Amino acid sequence: MSLFDSMVKYGMPLIPKPIVGRVARRYVAGETMDDAVRTLRTINDEGAMGTVDVLGEEVKERGKAAAAVEQYLALLERIQSEGLDANVSIKPTMLGLKIDEALCAANVETIVADAARRGTFVRIDMEDHTCTDATLRLYRRLVRDIGHVGVVLQAYLHRTVDDINALLPLGPNIRLCKGIYREPRTIAWQAYETVRANFIYANDKLLEGGAYVGIATHDSHLVWAAMATIDRLGLEPGEYEFQMLYGVDEELRRIILDRGHRLRVYVPFGRDWYPYSLRRLRENPTVAHHVSRAMLGLRPR
Ligand SMILES: Cc1cc2nc3c(=O)[nH]c(=O)nc-3n(C[C@H](O)[C@H](O)[C@H](O)COP(=O)(O)OP(=O)(O)OC[C@H]3O[C@@H](n4cnc5c(N)ncnc54)[C@H](O)[C@@H]3O)c2cc1C
């Protein structure tokens, strides 16, 4: 990565918000539920499934957490009434985890119970390491009491293999991803190749152990490794799925679908797009190019 690329990547919070907004537009369906529904319909028409995220995190007021619950209930209703092939993804800190764990648990339970009534599913996203224990506690309780719920494990965390060992007896539904938050060396593998190797190890362990896995990556080496394991184990398409983020590598999406695998696209929408967009831009290998074009007033490509 050039010095300029690194400056853009790590100096991103200093870049004016409207510029970030212009470049990051591709990662977000829009600000309204109608925007999300339109995007989901296109994704379903392509043969992929969706998971919808109402943007928002790190909520500090009970009222805002309650409003997020209402948004999710409206979203679940809309997905069903529109006949869309989609479920929802939620963030515990949007639902009050940083206020009070019990409040968050009650909020998440309301959403999962509604999803269960409608025969759909809720994925609990995984945030930074300060949330891991509470999120896994929440997941265990909901699997036991309701079902229709899955969680996320991050291949960069040292603890992930232990978490898999502990969760496998539950027959878990796990989205496996590399992990996006900046975590210290004491708790997370830092080297790119180590995270990749741990992703492959964790994914194999989950699939061999009978878990349903949402294999969430745009790294074609990891997609290949997962396809090899799926073949070796003789798994049917209904026993796992691939997952990708909206706005990232549509060609790879097509490649996976054309090989006969199921694939789900993560579709975020809402007004609180800034933190999510910053994280996506930091991961874009050509971010410097896009940011400089936007700063010159040119259209992002
Ligand atoms: C469906 C889904 C849900 C996720 N949920 C979570 C979660 O709950 N918690 C969490 O910590 N993380 C989550 N992530 C993010 C994940 O942890 C990684 O940070 C992210 O997927 C990038 O890792 P990668 O495996 O795609 O590999 P990378 O090595 O980052 O990317 C591989 C290639 O994909 C392309 N690419 C990747 N990102 C971009 C981008 N933004 N713009 C353009 N091209 C790009 C590039 O060509 C890159 O070389 C999720 C990811 C997905 C796909």
PDB file of N, CA and C in Angstrom, residues 162-237:
ATOM      1  N   ASP A 162     -12.031 -21.697  20.642  1.00  0.00           N
ATOM      2  CA  ASP A 162     -12.644 -22.131  21.918  1.00  0.00           C
ATOM      3  C   ASP A 162     -14.152 -21.890  21.896  1.00  0.00           C
ATOM      4  N   ASP A 163     -14.552 -20.734  21.335  1.00  0.00           N
ATOM      5  CA  ASP A 163     -15.993 -20.448  21.256  1.00  0.00           C
ATOM      6  C   ASP A 163     -16.701 -21.493  20.393  1.00  0.00           C
ATOM      7  N   ILE A 164     -16.046 -21.897  19.307  1.00  0.00           N
ATOM      8  CA  ILE A 164     -16.652 -22.931  18.454  1.00  0.00           C
ATOM      9  C   ILE A 164     -16.807 -24.236  19.239  1.00  0.00           C
ATOM     10  N   ASN A 165     -15.757 -24.629  19.957  1.00  0.00           N
ATOM     11  CA  ASN A 165     -15.837 -25.867  20.757  1.00  0.00           C
ATOM     12  C   ASN A 165     -17.005 -25.805  21.743  1.00  0.00           C
ATOM     13  N   ALA A 166     -17.185 -24.624  22.332  1.00  0.00           N
ATOM     14  CA  ALA A 166     -18.255 -24.493  23.330  1.00  0.00           C
ATOM     15  C   ALA A 166     -19.641 -24.444  22.682  1.00  0.00           C
ATOM     16  N   LEU A 167     -19.740 -23.898  21.473  1.00  0.00           N
ATOM     17  CA  LEU A 167     -21.062 -23.727  20.846  1.00  0.00           C
ATOM     18  C   LEU A 167     -21.524 -24.948  20.044  1.00  0.00           C
ATOM     19  N   LEU A 168     -20.579 -25.750  19.548  1.00  0.00           N
ATOM     20  CA  LEU A 168     -20.969 -26.858  18.653  1.00  0.00           C
ATOM     21  C   LEU A 168     -22.067 -27.774  19.226  1.00  0.00           C
ATOM     22  N   PRO A 169     -22.035 -28.085  20.536  1.00  0.00           N
ATOM     23  CA  PRO A 169     -23.104 -28.957  21.056  1.00  0.00           C
ATOM     24  C   PRO A 169     -24.506 -28.373  20.892  1.00  0.00           C
ATOM     25  N   LEU A 170     -24.614 -27.034  20.666  1.00  0.00           N
ATOM     26  CA  LEU A 170     -25.947 -26.425  20.487  1.00  0.00           C
ATOM     27  C   LEU A 170     -26.470 -26.582  19.060  1.00  0.00           C
ATOM     28  N   GLY A 171     -25.637 -27.115  18.141  1.00  0.00           N
ATOM     29  CA  GLY A 171     -26.047 -27.140  16.727  1.00  0.00           C
ATOM     30  C   GLY A 171     -26.212 -25.711  16.233  1.00  0.00           C
ATOM     31  N   PRO A 172     -25.174 -24.894  16.345  1.00  0.00           N
ATOM     32  CA  PRO A 172     -25.342 -23.447  16.173  1.00  0.00           C
ATOM     33  C   PRO A 172     -25.478 -23.001  14.724  1.00  0.00           C
ATOM     34  N   ASN A 173     -26.001 -21.791  14.564  1.00  0.00           N
ATOM     35  CA  ASN A 173     -26.049 -21.130  13.259  1.00  0.00           C
ATOM     36  C   ASN A 173     -25.091 -19.942  13.366  1.00  0.00           C
ATOM     37  N   ILE A 174     -23.955 -20.049  12.671  1.00  0.00           N
ATOM     38  CA  ILE A 174     -22.862 -19.093  12.849  1.00  0.00           C
ATOM     39  C   ILE A 174     -22.521 -18.401  11.533  1.00  0.00           C
ATOM     40  N   ARG A 175     -22.482 -17.069  11.555  1.00  0.00           N
ATOM     41  CA  ARG A 175     -21.826 -16.363  10.439  1.00  0.00           C
ATOM     42  C   ARG A 175     -20.351 -16.254  10.824  1.00  0.00           C
ATOM     43  N   LEU A 176     -19.485 -16.747   9.929  1.00  0.00           N
ATOM     44  CA  LEU A 176     -18.050 -16.625  10.194  1.00  0.00           C
ATOM     45  C   LEU A 176     -17.483 -15.532   9.286  1.00  0.00           C
ATOM     46  N   CYS A 177     -16.801 -14.545   9.911  1.00  0.00           N
ATOM     47  CA  CYS A 177     -16.158 -13.489   9.122  1.00  0.00           C
ATOM     48  C   CYS A 177     -14.757 -13.272   9.691  1.00  0.00           C
ATOM     49  N   LYS A 178     -13.954 -12.437   9.025  1.00  0.00           N
ATOM     50  CA  LYS A 178     -12.601 -12.175   9.544  1.00  0.00           C
ATOM     51  C   LYS A 178     -12.665 -11.301  10.791  1.00  0.00           C
ATOM     52  N   GLY A 179     -13.562 -10.304  10.802  1.00  0.00           N
ATOM     53  CA  GLY A 179     -13.623  -9.337  11.913  1.00  0.00           C
ATOM     54  C   GLY A 179     -13.125  -7.991  11.428  1.00  0.00           C
ATOM     55  N   ILE A 180     -13.857  -6.940  11.813  1.00  0.00           N
ATOM     56  CA  ILE A 180     -13.591  -5.625  11.226  1.00  0.00           C
ATOM     57  C   ILE A 180     -13.053  -4.591  12.214  1.00  0.00           C
ATOM     58  N   TYR A 181     -13.182  -4.844  13.516  1.00  0.00           N
ATOM     59  CA  TYR A 181     -12.787  -3.806  14.489  1.00  0.00           C
ATOM     60  C   TYR A 181     -11.288  -3.867  14.727  1.00  0.00           C
ATOM     61  N   ARG A 182     -10.693  -2.721  15.106  1.00  0.00           N
ATOM     62  CA  ARG A 182      -9.249  -2.736  15.407  1.00  0.00           C
ATOM     63  C   ARG A 182      -9.057  -3.287  16.803  1.00  0.00           C
ATOM     64  N   GLU A 183      -8.453  -4.466  16.901  1.00  0.00           N
ATOM     65  CA  GLU A 183      -8.303  -5.123  18.201  1.00  0.00           C
ATOM     66  C   GLU A 183      -6.825  -5.271  18.531  1.00  0.00           C
ATOM     67  N   PRO A 184      -6.465  -5.248  19.828  1.00  0.00           N
ATOM     68  CA  PRO A 184      -5.058  -5.363  20.196  1.00  0.00           C
ATOM     69  C   PRO A 184      -4.485  -6.750  19.950  1.00  0.00           C
ATOM     70  N   ARG A 185      -3.163  -6.801  19.848  1.00  0.00           N
ATOM     71  CA  ARG A 185      -2.458  -8.059  19.587  1.00  0.00           C
ATOM     72  C   ARG A 185      -2.718  -9.094  20.677  1.00  0.00           C
ATOM     73  N   THR A 186      -2.984  -8.630  21.896  1.00  0.00           N
ATOM     74  CA  THR A 186      -3.208  -9.557  23.000  1.00  0.00           C
ATOM     75  C   THR A 186      -4.480 -10.385  22.822  1.00  0.00           C
ATOM     76  N   ILE A 187      -5.399  -9.923  21.986  1.00  0.00           N
ATOM     77  CA  ILE A 187      -6.625 -10.716  21.824  1.00  0.00           C
ATOM     78  C   ILE A 187      -6.923 -11.124  20.382  1.00  0.00           C
ATOM     79  N   ALA A 188      -6.245 -10.501  19.412  1.00  0.00           N
ATOM     80  CA  ALA A 188      -6.575 -10.821  18.006  1.00  0.00           C
ATOM     81  C   ALA A 188      -5.313 -11.031  17.184  1.00  0.00           C
ATOM     82  N   TRP A 189      -5.364 -12.027  16.283  1.00  0.00           N
ATOM     83  CA  TRP A 189      -4.268 -12.223  15.331  1.00  0.00           C
ATOM     84  C   TRP A 189      -4.198 -10.991  14.440  1.00  0.00           C
ATOM     85  N   GLN A 190      -2.984 -10.531  14.168  1.00  0.00           N
ATOM     86  CA  GLN A 190      -2.835  -9.288  13.401  1.00  0.00           C
ATOM     87  C   GLN A 190      -2.455  -9.550  11.948  1.00  0.00           C
ATOM     88  N   ALA A 191      -1.749 -10.657  11.693  1.00  0.00           N
ATOM     89  CA  ALA A 191      -1.225 -10.868  10.339  1.00  0.00           C
ATOM     90  C   ALA A 191      -2.326 -11.387   9.409  1.00  0.00           C
ATOM     91  N   TYR A 192      -2.352 -10.829   8.205  1.00  0.00           N
ATOM     92  CA  TYR A 192      -3.381 -11.188   7.211  1.00  0.00           C
ATOM     93  C   TYR A 192      -3.457 -12.700   7.006  1.00  0.00           C
ATOM     94  N   GLU A 193      -2.273 -13.337   6.809  1.00  0.00           N
ATOM     95  CA  GLU A 193      -2.265 -14.778   6.506  1.00  0.00           C
ATOM     96  C   GLU A 193      -2.704 -15.614   7.708  1.00  0.00           C
ATOM     97  N   THR A 194      -2.442 -15.124   8.917  1.00  0.00           N
ATOM     98  CA  THR A 194      -2.867 -15.884  10.105  1.00  0.00           C
ATOM     99  C   THR A 194      -4.388 -15.831  10.241  1.00  0.00           C
ATOM    100  N   VAL A 195      -4.952 -14.656   9.975  1.00  0.00           N
ATOM    101  CA  VAL A 195      -6.416 -14.527  10.055  1.00  0.00           C
ATOM    102  C   VAL A 195      -7.067 -15.434   9.005  1.00  0.00           C
ATOM    103  N   ARG A 196      -6.483 -15.434   7.807  1.00  0.00           N
ATOM    104  CA  ARG A 196      -6.988 -16.326   6.750  1.00  0.00           C
ATOM    105  C   ARG A 196      -6.944 -17.793   7.184  1.00  0.00           C
ATOM    106  N   ALA A 197      -5.762 -18.200   7.726  1.00  0.00           N
ATOM    107  CA  ALA A 197      -5.598 -19.605   8.142  1.00  0.00           C
ATOM    108  C   ALA A 197      -6.606 -19.955   9.234  1.00  0.00           C
ATOM    109  N   ASN A 198      -6.830 -19.022  10.159  1.00  0.00           N
ATOM    110  CA  ASN A 198      -7.775 -19.299  11.243  1.00  0.00           C
ATOM    111  C   ASN A 198      -9.213 -19.344  10.721  1.00  0.00           C
ATOM    112  N   PHE A 199      -9.496 -18.552   9.685  1.00  0.00           N
ATOM    113  CA  PHE A 199     -10.830 -18.593   9.059  1.00  0.00           C
ATOM    114  C   PHE A 199     -11.061 -19.991   8.486  1.00  0.00           C
ATOM    115  N   ILE A 200     -10.061 -20.499   7.760  1.00  0.00           N
ATOM    116  CA  ILE A 200     -10.218 -21.823   7.135  1.00  0.00           C
ATOM    117  C   ILE A 200     -10.378 -22.901   8.216  1.00  0.00           C
ATOM    118  N   TYR A 201      -9.537 -22.806   9.251  1.00  0.00           N
ATOM    119  CA  TYR A 201      -9.597 -23.799  10.328  1.00  0.00           C
ATOM    120  C   TYR A 201     -10.978 -23.755  11.001  1.00  0.00           C
ATOM    121  N   ALA A 202     -11.433 -22.535  11.311  1.00  0.00           N
ATOM    122  CA  ALA A 202     -12.715 -22.366  12.015  1.00  0.00           C
ATOM    123  C   ALA A 202     -13.880 -22.826  11.140  1.00  0.00           C
ATOM    124  N   ASN A 203     -13.835 -22.469   9.863  1.00  0.00           N
ATOM    125  CA  ASN A 203     -14.932 -22.848   8.967  1.00  0.00           C
ATOM    126  C   ASN A 203     -15.010 -24.372   8.829  1.00  0.00           C
ATOM    127  N   ASP A 204     -13.855 -25.010   8.676  1.00  0.00           N
ATOM    128  CA  ASP A 204     -13.832 -26.474   8.558  1.00  0.00           C
ATOM    129  C   ASP A 204     -14.391 -27.119   9.826  1.00  0.00           C
ATOM    130  N   LYS A 205     -13.963 -26.575  10.959  1.00  0.00           N
ATOM    131  CA  LYS A 205     -14.397 -27.138  12.246  1.00  0.00           C
ATOM    132  C   LYS A 205     -15.921 -27.012  12.395  1.00  0.00           C
ATOM    133  N   LEU A 206     -16.452 -25.852  12.011  1.00  0.00           N
ATOM    134  CA  LEU A 206     -17.899 -25.637  12.116  1.00  0.00           C
ATOM    135  C   LEU A 206     -18.661 -26.574  11.183  1.00  0.00           C
ATOM    136  N   LEU A 207     -18.228 -26.634   9.917  1.00  0.00           N
ATOM    137  CA  LEU A 207     -18.957 -27.471   8.950  1.00  0.00           C
ATOM    138  C   LEU A 207     -18.848 -28.949   9.314  1.00  0.00           C
ATOM    139  N   GLU A 208     -17.652 -29.367   9.716  1.00  0.00           N
ATOM    140  CA  GLU A 208     -17.473 -30.779  10.108  1.00  0.00           C
ATOM    141  C   GLU A 208     -18.289 -31.102  11.353  1.00  0.00           C
ATOM    142  N   GLY A 209     -18.479 -30.092  12.224  1.00  0.00           N
ATOM    143  CA  GLY A 209     -19.219 -30.302  13.469  1.00  0.00           C
ATOM    144  C   GLY A 209     -20.728 -30.186  13.300  1.00  0.00           C
ATOM    145  N   GLY A 210     -21.194 -29.957  12.058  1.00  0.00           N
ATOM    146  CA  GLY A 210     -22.641 -29.938  11.805  1.00  0.00           C
ATOM    147  C   GLY A 210     -23.302 -28.588  11.997  1.00  0.00           C
ATOM    148  N   ALA A 211     -22.506 -27.520  12.178  1.00  0.00           N
ATOM    149  CA  ALA A 211     -23.114 -26.181  12.304  1.00  0.00           C
ATOM    150  C   ALA A 211     -23.605 -25.711  10.936  1.00  0.00           C
ATOM    151  N   TYR A 212     -24.624 -24.834  10.954  1.00  0.00           N
ATOM    152  CA  TYR A 212     -25.006 -24.134   9.729  1.00  0.00           C
ATOM    153  C   TYR A 212     -24.117 -22.897   9.677  1.00  0.00           C
ATOM    154  N   VAL A 213     -23.371 -22.727   8.585  1.00  0.00           N
ATOM    155  CA  VAL A 213     -22.416 -21.615   8.539  1.00  0.00           C
ATOM    156  C   VAL A 213     -22.774 -20.629   7.430  1.00  0.00           C
ATOM    157  N   GLY A 214     -22.787 -19.351   7.794  1.00  0.00           N
ATOM    158  CA  GLY A 214     -22.853 -18.257   6.822  1.00  0.00           C
ATOM    159  C   GLY A 214     -21.402 -17.861   6.571  1.00  0.00           C
ATOM    160  N   ILE A 215     -20.876 -18.278   5.434  1.00  0.00           N
ATOM    161  CA  ILE A 215     -19.448 -18.076   5.143  1.00  0.00           C
ATOM    162  C   ILE A 215     -19.309 -16.674   4.554  1.00  0.00           C
ATOM    163  N   ALA A 216     -18.908 -15.720   5.415  1.00  0.00           N
ATOM    164  CA  ALA A 216     -19.007 -14.302   5.046  1.00  0.00           C
ATOM    165  C   ALA A 216     -17.631 -13.741   4.682  1.00  0.00           C
ATOM    166  N   THR A 217     -17.356 -13.691   3.399  1.00  0.00           N
ATOM    167  CA  THR A 217     -16.065 -13.174   2.948  1.00  0.00           C
ATOM    168  C   THR A 217     -16.132 -12.797   1.467  1.00  0.00           C
ATOM    169  N   HIS A 218     -15.247 -11.856   1.086  1.00  0.00           N
ATOM    170  CA  HIS A 218     -15.071 -11.543  -0.343  1.00  0.00           C
ATOM    171  C   HIS A 218     -13.673 -11.968  -0.776  1.00  0.00           C
ATOM    172  N   ASP A 219     -13.001 -12.728   0.082  1.00  0.00           N
ATOM    173  CA  ASP A 219     -11.627 -13.164  -0.187  1.00  0.00           C
ATOM    174  C   ASP A 219     -11.729 -14.459  -1.003  1.00  0.00           C
ATOM    175  N   SER A 220     -11.364 -14.392  -2.296  1.00  0.00           N
ATOM    176  CA  SER A 220     -11.639 -15.545  -3.168  1.00  0.00           C
ATOM    177  C   SER A 220     -10.852 -16.785  -2.744  1.00  0.00           C
ATOM    178  N   HIS A 221      -9.718 -16.609  -2.054  1.00  0.00           N
ATOM    179  CA  HIS A 221      -9.000 -17.784  -1.547  1.00  0.00           C
ATOM    180  C   HIS A 221      -9.850 -18.511  -0.496  1.00  0.00           C
ATOM    181  N   LEU A 222     -10.488 -17.736   0.369  1.00  0.00           N
ATOM    182  CA  LEU A 222     -11.335 -18.356   1.404  1.00  0.00           C
ATOM    183  C   LEU A 222     -12.599 -18.960   0.802  1.00  0.00           C
ATOM    184  N   VAL A 223     -13.109 -18.317  -0.242  1.00  0.00           N
ATOM    185  CA  VAL A 223     -14.288 -18.873  -0.925  1.00  0.00           C
ATOM    186  C   VAL A 223     -13.908 -20.222  -1.532  1.00  0.00           C
ATOM    187  N   TRP A 224     -12.741 -20.273  -2.171  1.00  0.00           N
ATOM    188  CA  TRP A 224     -12.258 -21.546  -2.743  1.00  0.00           C
ATOM    189  C   TRP A 224     -12.110 -22.609  -1.643  1.00  0.00           C
ATOM    190  N   ALA A 225     -11.462 -22.226  -0.524  1.00  0.00           N
ATOM    191  CA  ALA A 225     -11.220 -23.208   0.551  1.00  0.00           C
ATOM    192  C   ALA A 225     -12.549 -23.744   1.084  1.00  0.00           C
ATOM    193  N   ALA A 226     -13.542 -22.845   1.219  1.00  0.00           N
ATOM    194  CA  ALA A 226     -14.854 -23.286   1.716  1.00  0.00           C
ATOM    195  C   ALA A 226     -15.511 -24.226   0.707  1.00  0.00           C
ATOM    196  N   MET A 227     -15.409 -23.891  -0.578  1.00  0.00           N
ATOM    197  CA  MET A 227     -16.013 -24.766  -1.598  1.00  0.00           C
ATOM    198  C   MET A 227     -15.363 -26.150  -1.572  1.00  0.00           C
ATOM    199  N   ALA A 228     -14.048 -26.186  -1.326  1.00  0.00           N
ATOM    200  CA  ALA A 228     -13.343 -27.477  -1.266  1.00  0.00           C
ATOM    201  C   ALA A 228     -13.862 -28.297  -0.088  1.00  0.00           C
ATOM    202  N   THR A 229     -14.049 -27.651   1.069  1.00  0.00           N
ATOM    203  CA  THR A 229     -14.549 -28.380   2.250  1.00  0.00           C
ATOM    204  C   THR A 229     -15.981 -28.861   2.025  1.00  0.00           C
ATOM    205  N   ILE A 230     -16.800 -27.999   1.424  1.00  0.00           N
ATOM    206  CA  ILE A 230     -18.199 -28.365   1.142  1.00  0.00           C
ATOM    207  C   ILE A 230     -18.226 -29.617   0.255  1.00  0.00           C
ATOM    208  N   ASP A 231     -17.333 -29.639  -0.733  1.00  0.00           N
ATOM    209  CA  ASP A 231     -17.267 -30.798  -1.637  1.00  0.00           C
ATOM    210  C   ASP A 231     -16.794 -32.038  -0.882  1.00  0.00           C
ATOM    211  N   ARG A 232     -15.730 -31.859  -0.090  1.00  0.00           N
ATOM    212  CA  ARG A 232     -15.167 -32.998   0.651  1.00  0.00           C
ATOM    213  C   ARG A 232     -16.211 -33.612   1.588  1.00  0.00           C
ATOM    214  N   LEU A 233     -17.030 -32.757   2.223  1.00  0.00           N
ATOM    215  CA  LEU A 233     -18.026 -33.274   3.177  1.00  0.00           C
ATOM    216  C   LEU A 233     -19.323 -33.690   2.486  1.00  0.00           C
ATOM    217  N   GLY A 234     -19.439 -33.373   1.188  1.00  0.00           N
ATOM    218  CA  GLY A 234     -20.661 -33.728   0.447  1.00  0.00           C
ATOM    219  C   GLY A 234     -21.883 -32.975   0.959  1.00  0.00           C
ATOM    220  N   LEU A 235     -21.714 -31.699   1.332  1.00  0.00           N
ATOM    221  CA  LEU A 235     -22.845 -30.935   1.885  1.00  0.00           C
ATOM    222  C   LEU A 235     -23.802 -30.504   0.781  1.00  0.00           C
ATOM    223  N   GLU A 236     -25.086 -30.425   1.136  1.00  0.00           N
ATOM    224  CA  GLU A 236     -26.118 -29.936   0.214  1.00  0.00           C
ATOM    225  C   GLU A 236     -26.193 -28.414   0.353  1.00  0.00           C
ATOM    226  N   PRO A 237     -26.664 -27.696  -0.700  1.00  0.00           N
ATOM    227  CA  PRO A 237     -26.739 -26.228  -0.622  1.00  0.00           C
ATOM    228  C   PRO A 237     -27.524 -25.707   0.587  1.00  0.00           C
TER     229      PRO A 237
END
